[in-house]
Amino acid sequence: IPKAEKEEEKDIVKREDGSYLVDGLVTIDEFKDYFKMKKILGEKSNNFHSIGGLIMTKVGRIPIVGDSFELEPFRFEVIDMDGNRVDKVLVVPLSKIKNKH
């Protein structure tokens, strides 16, 4: 009997603190669907299709771990790179950040 295949990693994982761990390959459409968003600011005027592409566009270069920016209603922070590819992104709702102060 073959071993069961490893469970596929989820692309968007909600963490206990209310933040999300998002794979850089998640498409903009998948991200919008998950968070029930109509649009992401700048998606029409820029040529990006994934969360990794969004981050590269916002920082203006190949990102490094620790790069972050705010784009309503979230704060995005690069937490892992795979070579030149954005691997994992921490996405924190700005409402969570503001409630901590």
PDB file of C-alpha atoms in Angstrom:
ATOM      1  CA  ILE A   1       0.000   0.000   0.000  1.00  0.00           C
ATOM      2  CA  PRO A   2       1.549   3.333  -1.018  1.00  0.00           C
ATOM      3  CA  LYS A   3       2.042   5.917   1.677  1.00  0.00           C
ATOM      4  CA  ALA A   4      -0.530   8.664   1.711  1.00  0.00           C
ATOM      5  CA  GLU A   5       0.770  11.731  -0.049  1.00  0.00           C
ATOM      6  CA  LYS A   6       1.778  14.567   2.202  1.00  0.00           C
ATOM      7  CA  GLU A   7      -1.113  16.892   2.802  1.00  0.00           C
ATOM      8  CA  GLU A   8      -0.820  19.792   0.422  1.00  0.00           C
ATOM      9  CA  GLU A   9       0.293  22.992   2.130  1.00  0.00           C
ATOM     10  CA  LYS A  10      -2.417  25.573   2.355  1.00  0.00           C
ATOM     11  CA  ASP A  11      -1.716  28.761   0.438  1.00  0.00           C
ATOM     12  CA  ILE A  12      -3.358  31.035   3.022  1.00  0.00           C
ATOM     13  CA  VAL A  13      -3.223  30.031   6.680  1.00  0.00           C
ATOM     14  CA  LYS A  14      -4.930  32.011   9.429  1.00  0.00           C
ATOM     15  CA  ARG A  15      -2.811  32.195  12.574  1.00  0.00           C
ATOM     16  CA  GLU A  16      -4.022  32.355  16.175  1.00  0.00           C
ATOM     17  CA  ASP A  17      -3.174  36.060  16.465  1.00  0.00           C
ATOM     18  CA  GLY A  18      -5.464  36.926  13.539  1.00  0.00           C
ATOM     19  CA  SER A  19      -2.663  37.408  11.017  1.00  0.00           C
ATOM     20  CA  TYR A  20      -2.258  35.268   7.904  1.00  0.00           C
ATOM     21  CA  LEU A  21       0.646  33.372   6.368  1.00  0.00           C
ATOM     22  CA  VAL A  22       0.344  33.672   2.593  1.00  0.00           C
ATOM     23  CA  ASP A  23       2.346  31.868  -0.090  1.00  0.00           C
ATOM     24  CA  GLY A  24       3.939  34.287  -2.557  1.00  0.00           C
ATOM     25  CA  LEU A  25       2.460  32.310  -5.466  1.00  0.00           C
ATOM     26  CA  VAL A  26      -1.128  32.990  -4.375  1.00  0.00           C
ATOM     27  CA  THR A  27      -2.784  34.860  -7.231  1.00  0.00           C
ATOM     28  CA  ILE A  28      -4.318  38.279  -6.710  1.00  0.00           C
ATOM     29  CA  ASP A  29      -7.721  36.776  -7.579  1.00  0.00           C
ATOM     30  CA  GLU A  30      -7.307  33.991  -4.978  1.00  0.00           C
ATOM     31  CA  PHE A  31      -6.287  36.569  -2.379  1.00  0.00           C
ATOM     32  CA  LYS A  32      -9.273  38.809  -3.168  1.00  0.00           C
ATOM     33  CA  ASP A  33     -11.667  35.839  -3.079  1.00  0.00           C
ATOM     34  CA  TYR A  34     -10.307  34.638   0.275  1.00  0.00           C
ATOM     35  CA  PHE A  35     -10.612  38.075   1.871  1.00  0.00           C
ATOM     36  CA  LYS A  36     -13.836  38.993   0.004  1.00  0.00           C
ATOM     37  CA  MET A  37     -12.223  42.050  -1.588  1.00  0.00           C
ATOM     38  CA  LYS A  38     -13.404  43.686  -4.801  1.00  0.00           C
ATOM     39  CA  LYS A  39      -9.993  45.040  -5.786  1.00  0.00           C
ATOM     40  CA  ILE A  40      -6.451  45.675  -4.640  1.00  0.00           C
ATOM     41  CA  LEU A  41      -5.170  49.207  -5.112  1.00  0.00           C
ATOM     42  CA  GLY A  42      -2.961  49.368  -8.197  1.00  0.00           C
ATOM     43  CA  GLU A  43      -3.784  45.943  -9.603  1.00  0.00           C
ATOM     44  CA  LYS A  44      -5.126  47.347 -12.884  1.00  0.00           C
ATOM     45  CA  SER A  45      -2.310  49.809 -13.557  1.00  0.00           C
ATOM     46  CA  ASN A  46       0.517  47.426 -12.652  1.00  0.00           C
ATOM     47  CA  ASN A  47       1.496  44.143 -14.188  1.00  0.00           C
ATOM     48  CA  PHE A  48       1.377  41.731 -11.260  1.00  0.00           C
ATOM     49  CA  HIS A  49      -0.688  38.589 -10.872  1.00  0.00           C
ATOM     50  CA  SER A  50       0.480  37.145  -7.545  1.00  0.00           C
ATOM     51  CA  ILE A  51       1.141  38.331  -4.010  1.00  0.00           C
ATOM     52  CA  GLY A  52       4.876  37.995  -4.719  1.00  0.00           C
ATOM     53  CA  GLY A  53       4.461  40.218  -7.784  1.00  0.00           C
ATOM     54  CA  LEU A  54       2.506  42.768  -5.753  1.00  0.00           C
ATOM     55  CA  ILE A  55       5.341  42.928  -3.229  1.00  0.00           C
ATOM     56  CA  MET A  56       8.017  43.303  -5.926  1.00  0.00           C
ATOM     57  CA  THR A  57       5.978  46.139  -7.459  1.00  0.00           C
ATOM     58  CA  LYS A  58       5.512  47.923  -4.122  1.00  0.00           C
ATOM     59  CA  VAL A  59       9.175  47.729  -3.021  1.00  0.00           C
ATOM     60  CA  GLY A  60      10.487  48.418  -6.544  1.00  0.00           C
ATOM     61  CA  ARG A  61      13.101  45.632  -6.540  1.00  0.00           C
ATOM     62  CA  ILE A  62      13.587  41.990  -5.613  1.00  0.00           C
ATOM     63  CA  PRO A  63      12.371  41.951  -2.010  1.00  0.00           C
ATOM     64  CA  ILE A  64      14.379  40.800   0.985  1.00  0.00           C
ATOM     65  CA  VAL A  65      13.155  39.246   4.219  1.00  0.00           C
ATOM     66  CA  GLY A  66      11.795  42.005   6.431  1.00  0.00           C
ATOM     67  CA  ASP A  67      10.536  44.253   3.627  1.00  0.00           C
ATOM     68  CA  SER A  68       7.078  45.503   4.523  1.00  0.00           C
ATOM     69  CA  PHE A  69       4.446  48.011   3.471  1.00  0.00           C
ATOM     70  CA  GLU A  70       0.850  48.881   4.167  1.00  0.00           C
ATOM     71  CA  LEU A  71      -1.854  48.598   1.549  1.00  0.00           C
ATOM     72  CA  GLU A  72      -5.334  49.079   2.977  1.00  0.00           C
ATOM     73  CA  PRO A  73      -6.633  47.080   4.728  1.00  0.00           C
ATOM     74  CA  PHE A  74      -3.438  45.060   5.374  1.00  0.00           C
ATOM     75  CA  ARG A  75       0.227  45.253   6.289  1.00  0.00           C
ATOM     76  CA  PHE A  76       2.391  42.914   4.191  1.00  0.00           C
ATOM     77  CA  GLU A  77       5.793  41.662   5.401  1.00  0.00           C
ATOM     78  CA  VAL A  78       8.158  39.331   3.550  1.00  0.00           C
ATOM     79  CA  ILE A  79       9.153  36.559   5.940  1.00  0.00           C
ATOM     80  CA  ASP A  80      10.770  34.037   3.579  1.00  0.00           C
ATOM     81  CA  MET A  81      12.401  34.139   0.155  1.00  0.00           C
ATOM     82  CA  ASP A  82      13.262  31.249  -2.166  1.00  0.00           C
ATOM     83  CA  GLY A  83      16.094  32.707  -4.217  1.00  0.00           C
ATOM     84  CA  ASN A  84      14.535  35.687  -6.018  1.00  0.00           C
ATOM     85  CA  ARG A  85      10.977  34.467  -5.383  1.00  0.00           C
ATOM     86  CA  VAL A  86       8.813  35.696  -2.524  1.00  0.00           C
ATOM     87  CA  ASP A  87       7.993  32.467  -0.681  1.00  0.00           C
ATOM     88  CA  LYS A  88       6.020  33.466   2.426  1.00  0.00           C
ATOM     89  CA  VAL A  89       4.325  36.707   3.400  1.00  0.00           C
ATOM     90  CA  LEU A  90       2.857  37.719   6.734  1.00  0.00           C
ATOM     91  CA  VAL A  91      -0.389  39.588   6.132  1.00  0.00           C
ATOM     92  CA  VAL A  92      -1.776  41.469   9.123  1.00  0.00           C
ATOM     93  CA  PRO A  93      -5.105  43.295   9.061  1.00  0.00           C
ATOM     94  CA  LEU A  94      -4.387  46.944   9.918  1.00  0.00           C
ATOM     95  CA  SER A  95      -7.299  46.821  12.374  1.00  0.00           C
ATOM     96  CA  LYS A  96      -5.304  44.263  14.420  1.00  0.00           C
ATOM     97  CA  ILE A  97      -2.233  46.529  14.469  1.00  0.00           C
ATOM     98  CA  LYS A  98      -4.225  49.612  15.474  1.00  0.00           C
ATOM     99  CA  ASN A  99      -6.025  47.716  18.249  1.00  0.00           C
ATOM    100  CA  LYS A 100      -2.692  46.834  19.890  1.00  0.00           C
ATOM    101  CA  HIS A 101      -1.851  50.497  20.590  1.00  0.00           C
TER     102      HIS A 101
END
